[in-house]
Structures are given as C-alpha cells and as structure tokens.
Amino acid sequence: MDSMSFVLFGATGDLAKRKIFPALYNLFIDQKMPESFSIIGIGRKDFSNDEFQNQVMQSLITFSRRSLEDQKMVQEFLDSIRYQQLDITNKEGFVDLLDLVKEREQELQLPENRLFYLSVAPEFFEVIASNIKESGLGTTKGWKRLIIEKPFGRDLKTARDLNEKLSKSFKEDEIFRIDHYLGKPMVQNLEALEFANPVLQALWNNQYIANVQITASETVGVEERAGYYDKSGAIRDMFQNHMLQMLMMSAMHLTNQNTASDVRAEKKKVLESLLPLSKEEVVSHVVRGQYGSGEQNGKKVVAYRQEPGIEFSSQNDTYVAARVLIENDFWKGIPFYIRTGKRMKEKSTRIVFEFKSPIQNLAKKNSINNGPNLLVIEINPNERVSFYLNSKNVEGNIEPVQAEYFANKEDRPEAYELLVYDALRGDSKFFAHWNEVELSWQWVQPILEAFEENLVPLHTYKSGSFGPEAADELLAEDGFKWWLDT
Ligand code: BG6
C-alpha cells in the first residue's frame, strides 16, 4: 500500500471521534496502514498538537476495537497526528495547510499521495474541494482522493449541481462516496453469495423467486437531529441511498470474482432497469408513514410531532415502504418490497428472498400447509444467512426448519474500518459511483414530489409497531406478506 497523507476535515467532530480515528488505529495495529503515513486533523477550534492527540487517545479508549496495551504502538500512532485550525471558507488557510502537509511529507519522506476525508456538513463539500484545488493541495505528483459521505444532494438537481462542482477539483475515480451500508460485512457478502454459489445463481431469477423483501427497521426516533431529519425524512435519509444500495446488491448478477468496475456496472444495470413511477403512480406503490406515540422496550415514547424541535404540523415521513419492479430478463414481474422506518418494533436490517412454490397446489390438495422456502440474509444486528426448509417432524407434520450460518464475530471490523481500508488502497468497489447516485435520485424524484404535494397519504403508525397497515396491504395486493414480523 502506498505511503500517504490522510487529511481529515471535521477532525474534532463526532464521526471522527467514534469511527474514523478508531478505524485508523485498528488498521494500524492490524498492520493494514501504509508503512509511513501522516495524519492531519483539521477543525475550527484552536488546539495544540498535544491537546489534539490527547483527544484522539480518549476516542481510542472509548471506541477502538483493538487494545491499547502496547504503549509504544499507541504512541507511534499518536505521533503521526498533527492538528491544524482552519476556517474552511478562508482560501489562505489552505495555503498554510499545504505547507504543513508538505512539511510532513518531507519529514517522513512520503510521496505526494493525499487522501482528503470531508467529515463535515455537506454544504461545505464544494468550498473545501475548490480550496483544495486553488491552494495547490490537489496538485500532487502522486495520487489524490476525496472521501465524502451522504447526503449527496437533496434531490436530483442539487445532486447534479454538487457533482458538477466537485468534478472541477476531483475526477470521478478520485471520489470515494461513502454509503456505510456498503461497508457492512453482510452487504459485502451478497457479492460472494451470488458468484460463489452456483445453486443460488441458478435460482436468482423470476423463475424461482416470488418476491424479495428488504427491511431496515430502527427502534430509535429522530434523536437530536430534528433540524436535519425533518427536512429529509426516511426517503432521503435511508431510502434513496442505503435501501437502494441494498436493492442493487441483491439484484445484480455476478458470475465471478469481480473488480470494482464490474460490480458498479452491474449495479448500474439494475437501476437502469427500475420501472419508473410517475408522480401520479407513486400512491399505488409507495406507503408513507410517521410514528405516533407508543411504547418501546417497556417505555412510553412520544409521537414524532411531539419530539423536541419538530413542528406539530410536520408532514415528514419517518417510514417508507415501496414496491419496486425491475424490468430486466432476470426480475421482470417480481416485486422487490423495500421498507424502512424509525421507532419500529425492532432494530433489524435484513433481506428475505421468498421462493416460489410450484407444488403449492398439490400440497393444498393433500392438505399440507407448508410455507415457502426463504433465504434470509440478516445484516444487522445479527449477521446470519438462513435457509428455511420444510421438514417432517416426529408427529409426521411438515414444519419449517432453519439451516443457518452465523457470521457474527466479536472482533470483526465494522463498516468504517473496511471502507477506510479500501479507500487507502484505492479500491472503490464498495463506494457509490456517481451513476448510482444520479440514477437513484432520478427514480426517487417523483416520490419526493408526490410527498411534497401530498399526493400520498401520511399514515400514523404506533411507535413500537411494524409500521402502518397500509404496508401490509401493499404486499397483500400481490398475495404476499412481510416475513419474520412477529
Ligand atoms: C444513517 C441515517 O445513514 O443510517 C440514520 O442518517 C440511521 O438516520 C442510520 O439511523 C442507520 O444506520 P445503521 O448502521 O444503524 O443501520
């Protein structure tokens, strides 16, 4: 791996503290950092290098996966870190930053490979990218990379504007857009499950699969993010990005170990095949909900509209369910149902493939009431693959049995660590390409408009439930039901 400088904007923020520094440290301990590297943290406040290194130390104590016992290693890691105070709208400040980056490059004899991680609010992406260019920070003899994290715009137009501006400073293959769901080990595993299992490959189509259900339910409410969330809703916060990424990862067809461009090309094909919805059609395929009061883990919780910072008249969606159709040869006619919501009964991210039951009629005649075969991929909090088969019990009755593989491991690196490692190596397989971002906004755009114009009813659902009944009806229309809601 190339030696490099890791320049982190927003270095005193929450994400840096909880995820980014611990990820870098864990990689360092696991010998997955380059041989030499410099880390430069940038923030608005004034800190000395020592003060900042102490803060990083605190975040490692609280959030790192790896032990801090080896003091020499800890010190070596901390010594690689410098801090620079910077007002990111001030161009001159970037020239000072360039001096610091160069000084460290010389001290450590680093090639001019520079990775810029923007862990800041999205409204600062453009100005930082442009100042990186203007100041000469982006003019390197080696490579340069930019890591940014969603939201990439708030609709099709703003996403395009943002991309156009970023592309003045960074080329597409230099931009690493994090969607942390793509860093989840079981989402990454979808690729392997598909190409490494001929049995699944053979069944991965509309001849054998009846429908696919992608769920990301959360128990938390809006938390302290009223300002952001009330303007985004579940549709922008989860659906346009994480949910559609899981859809692409489930529906793509791969036949072999793949490169980043193969995977991205397959994902793009999936999005290009989505049956577009007009604004008027949205109401028949999409359910919108907002949580009311209720009970969660034995505790009473308030309705969304009573949450601090939320207007009582808010029409914001905290739940979205949708029927999505993929019009290609593999999936034509097979519904993919997607749902995500806050304040639901359980935290669960999972994908369920329901298989067709060609012998169902015969089974009914024999009054055998067997359920369909299911392939269930649990992503979070469990990491598990289960196959539901039907088997005869001692009484001679058919009942479902579960063949399962648990992937949970105590010591497994989590999403950010995997993604930071990939970005360091320049592997963009599990980052969102601009094509994916653009096509997903394009598909979601009529939904945004239909919500905006209130063309879709806003159902209130009880906190601690599985969401509005209308979402059950959406599946019932096609003769299906959500699996594993108990
Ligand atoms: C984030 C959303 O992207 O994903 C949050 O902004 C949401 O609202 C979170 O809670 C869920 O992530 P995870 O990894 O807990 O499923």
mmCIF file of C-alpha atoms in Angstrom, residues 176-313:
data_model
loop_
_atom_site.group_PDB
_atom_site.id
_atom_site.type_symbol
_atom_site.label_atom_id
_atom_site.label_comp_id
_atom_site.label_asym_id
_atom_site.label_seq_id
_atom_site.Cartn_x
_atom_site.Cartn_y
_atom_site.Cartn_z
ATOM 1 C CA PHE A 176 -14.979 7.879 -2.814
ATOM 2 C CA ARG A 177 -18.617 8.354 -1.764
ATOM 3 C CA ILE A 178 -19.303 6.502 1.449
ATOM 4 C CA ASP A 179 -22.611 4.760 1.905
ATOM 5 C CA HIS A 180 -21.885 2.999 5.154
ATOM 6 C CA TYR A 181 -24.338 0.207 4.298
ATOM 7 C CA LEU A 182 -21.909 -0.844 1.568
ATOM 8 C CA GLY A 183 -19.324 -1.276 4.289
ATOM 9 C CA LYS A 184 -21.464 -3.717 6.259
ATOM 10 C CA PRO A 185 -19.872 -7.139 6.033
ATOM 11 C CA MET A 186 -23.119 -8.917 5.133
ATOM 12 C CA VAL A 187 -23.942 -6.420 2.404
ATOM 13 C CA GLN A 188 -20.468 -7.011 1.002
ATOM 14 C CA ASN A 189 -21.067 -10.716 1.366
ATOM 15 C CA LEU A 190 -24.016 -10.531 -1.041
ATOM 16 C CA GLU A 191 -21.500 -10.310 -3.848
ATOM 17 C CA ALA A 192 -19.792 -13.536 -2.765
ATOM 18 C CA LEU A 193 -23.041 -15.365 -2.047
ATOM 19 C CA GLU A 194 -24.076 -14.685 -5.605
ATOM 20 C CA PHE A 195 -20.926 -15.525 -7.518
ATOM 21 C CA ALA A 196 -19.621 -18.330 -5.330
ATOM 22 C CA ASN A 197 -22.788 -20.427 -5.080
ATOM 23 C CA PRO A 198 -23.923 -21.990 -8.322
ATOM 24 C CA VAL A 199 -27.095 -23.157 -6.572
ATOM 25 C CA LEU A 200 -28.061 -19.611 -5.730
ATOM 26 C CA GLN A 201 -27.010 -18.357 -9.136
ATOM 27 C CA ALA A 202 -29.339 -20.844 -10.723
ATOM 28 C CA LEU A 203 -32.230 -19.708 -8.562
ATOM 29 C CA TRP A 204 -31.523 -15.946 -8.655
ATOM 30 C CA ASN A 205 -34.310 -15.002 -11.033
ATOM 31 C CA ASN A 206 -38.028 -14.652 -11.582
ATOM 32 C CA GLN A 207 -38.468 -18.292 -12.406
ATOM 33 C CA TYR A 208 -37.763 -19.372 -8.842
ATOM 34 C CA ILE A 209 -38.086 -16.312 -6.655
ATOM 35 C CA ALA A 210 -41.539 -14.978 -5.834
ATOM 36 C CA ASN A 211 -40.516 -11.699 -4.218
ATOM 37 C CA VAL A 212 -37.703 -10.029 -2.323
ATOM 38 C CA GLN A 213 -38.168 -8.037 0.883
ATOM 39 C CA ILE A 214 -35.592 -5.546 2.073
ATOM 40 C CA THR A 215 -36.164 -4.177 5.556
ATOM 41 C CA ALA A 216 -34.235 -1.684 7.651
ATOM 42 C CA SER A 217 -36.236 -1.055 10.779
ATOM 43 C CA GLU A 218 -34.939 1.033 13.619
ATOM 44 C CA THR A 219 -36.142 1.472 17.164
ATOM 45 C CA VAL A 220 -34.672 4.928 17.610
ATOM 46 C CA GLY A 221 -36.704 8.027 16.859
ATOM 47 C CA VAL A 222 -35.462 11.304 15.469
ATOM 48 C CA GLU A 223 -32.923 11.632 18.325
ATOM 49 C CA GLU A 224 -31.167 15.007 18.429
ATOM 50 C CA ARG A 225 -31.304 15.504 14.694
ATOM 51 C CA ALA A 226 -34.653 17.289 14.299
ATOM 52 C CA GLY A 227 -33.209 20.078 12.137
ATOM 53 C CA TYR A 228 -31.732 17.693 9.600
ATOM 54 C CA TYR A 229 -34.258 14.880 9.750
ATOM 55 C CA ASP A 230 -37.411 16.949 9.469
ATOM 56 C CA LYS A 231 -36.171 18.251 6.119
ATOM 57 C CA SER A 232 -35.006 14.839 4.899
ATOM 58 C CA GLY A 233 -37.375 12.164 6.108
ATOM 59 C CA ALA A 234 -36.868 8.445 5.665
ATOM 60 C CA ILE A 235 -36.969 8.825 1.892
ATOM 61 C CA ARG A 236 -33.791 10.925 1.734
ATOM 62 C CA ASP A 237 -32.156 9.664 4.912
ATOM 63 C CA MET A 238 -32.391 5.933 4.191
ATOM 64 C CA PHE A 239 -34.326 5.060 1.071
ATOM 65 C CA GLN A 240 -32.540 6.893 -1.742
ATOM 66 C CA ASN A 241 -29.150 5.664 -0.567
ATOM 67 C CA HIS A 242 -28.906 2.695 1.826
ATOM 68 C CA MET A 243 -32.092 0.927 0.721
ATOM 69 C CA LEU A 244 -31.449 1.286 -2.997
ATOM 70 C CA GLN A 245 -27.854 0.189 -2.493
ATOM 71 C CA MET A 246 -29.126 -2.996 -0.832
ATOM 72 C CA LEU A 247 -31.553 -3.451 -3.705
ATOM 73 C CA MET A 248 -28.723 -3.177 -6.236
ATOM 74 C CA MET A 249 -26.520 -5.544 -4.271
ATOM 75 C CA SER A 250 -29.350 -8.119 -4.075
ATOM 76 C CA ALA A 251 -30.487 -7.908 -7.662
ATOM 77 C CA MET A 252 -27.195 -7.800 -9.547
ATOM 78 C CA HIS A 253 -25.886 -10.865 -11.300
ATOM 79 C CA LEU A 254 -22.245 -11.763 -10.999
ATOM 80 C CA THR A 255 -20.584 -14.868 -12.233
ATOM 81 C CA ASN A 256 -17.114 -14.483 -10.866
ATOM 82 C CA GLN A 257 -14.839 -12.624 -8.502
ATOM 83 C CA ASN A 258 -15.261 -9.064 -9.645
ATOM 84 C CA THR A 259 -13.446 -5.800 -9.935
ATOM 85 C CA ALA A 260 -14.908 -2.511 -8.758
ATOM 86 C CA SER A 261 -15.914 -1.558 -12.276
ATOM 87 C CA ASP A 262 -17.676 -4.917 -12.873
ATOM 88 C CA VAL A 263 -19.710 -4.556 -9.700
ATOM 89 C CA ARG A 264 -20.535 -0.944 -10.410
ATOM 90 C CA ALA A 265 -21.553 -1.762 -13.968
ATOM 91 C CA GLU A 266 -23.913 -4.482 -12.705
ATOM 92 C CA LYS A 267 -25.403 -2.185 -10.098
ATOM 93 C CA LYS A 268 -25.954 0.491 -12.701
ATOM 94 C CA LYS A 269 -27.790 -2.007 -14.889
ATOM 95 C CA VAL A 270 -30.175 -2.742 -12.018
ATOM 96 C CA LEU A 271 -31.002 0.929 -11.542
ATOM 97 C CA GLU A 272 -31.419 1.479 -15.250
ATOM 98 C CA SER A 273 -33.966 -1.322 -15.298
ATOM 99 C CA LEU A 274 -36.152 0.020 -12.492
ATOM 100 C CA LEU A 275 -39.657 0.646 -13.705
ATOM 101 C CA PRO A 276 -40.032 4.406 -13.311
ATOM 102 C CA LEU A 277 -43.012 5.718 -11.398
ATOM 103 C CA SER A 278 -44.795 8.873 -12.409
ATOM 104 C CA LYS A 279 -45.768 11.281 -9.651
ATOM 105 C CA GLU A 280 -49.370 10.102 -10.014
ATOM 106 C CA GLU A 281 -48.421 6.419 -9.788
ATOM 107 C CA VAL A 282 -46.488 6.831 -6.556
ATOM 108 C CA VAL A 283 -49.620 6.487 -4.411
ATOM 109 C CA SER A 284 -50.205 2.928 -5.693
ATOM 110 C CA HIS A 285 -46.671 1.722 -4.963
ATOM 111 C CA VAL A 286 -45.402 3.705 -2.003
ATOM 112 C CA VAL A 287 -46.607 3.929 1.585
ATOM 113 C CA ARG A 288 -45.639 6.905 3.691
ATOM 114 C CA GLY A 289 -45.809 6.888 7.484
ATOM 115 C CA GLN A 290 -44.974 8.916 10.542
ATOM 116 C CA TYR A 291 -44.672 7.489 14.033
ATOM 117 C CA GLY A 292 -47.257 8.274 16.643
ATOM 118 C CA SER A 293 -46.783 7.748 20.351
ATOM 119 C CA GLY A 294 -46.427 4.253 21.729
ATOM 120 C CA GLU A 295 -44.262 2.021 23.805
ATOM 121 C CA GLN A 296 -40.787 0.791 23.212
ATOM 122 C CA ASN A 297 -38.881 -1.622 25.418
ATOM 123 C CA GLY A 298 -41.483 -1.041 28.111
ATOM 124 C CA LYS A 299 -41.094 2.736 27.935
ATOM 125 C CA LYS A 300 -43.649 5.217 26.683
ATOM 126 C CA VAL A 301 -42.385 7.300 23.806
ATOM 127 C CA VAL A 302 -43.850 10.425 22.231
ATOM 128 C CA ALA A 303 -45.137 10.910 18.711
ATOM 129 C CA TYR A 304 -42.817 12.359 16.077
ATOM 130 C CA ARG A 305 -44.717 15.644 16.141
ATOM 131 C CA GLN A 306 -44.089 15.978 19.844
ATOM 132 C CA GLU A 307 -40.383 15.438 19.592
ATOM 133 C CA PRO A 308 -38.235 18.430 20.531
ATOM 134 C CA GLY A 309 -37.582 20.647 17.528
ATOM 135 C CA ILE A 310 -40.388 19.181 15.383
ATOM 136 C CA GLU A 311 -43.381 21.337 14.423
ATOM 137 C CA PHE A 312 -46.727 19.902 15.425
ATOM 138 C CA SER A 313 -47.858 20.241 11.810
#
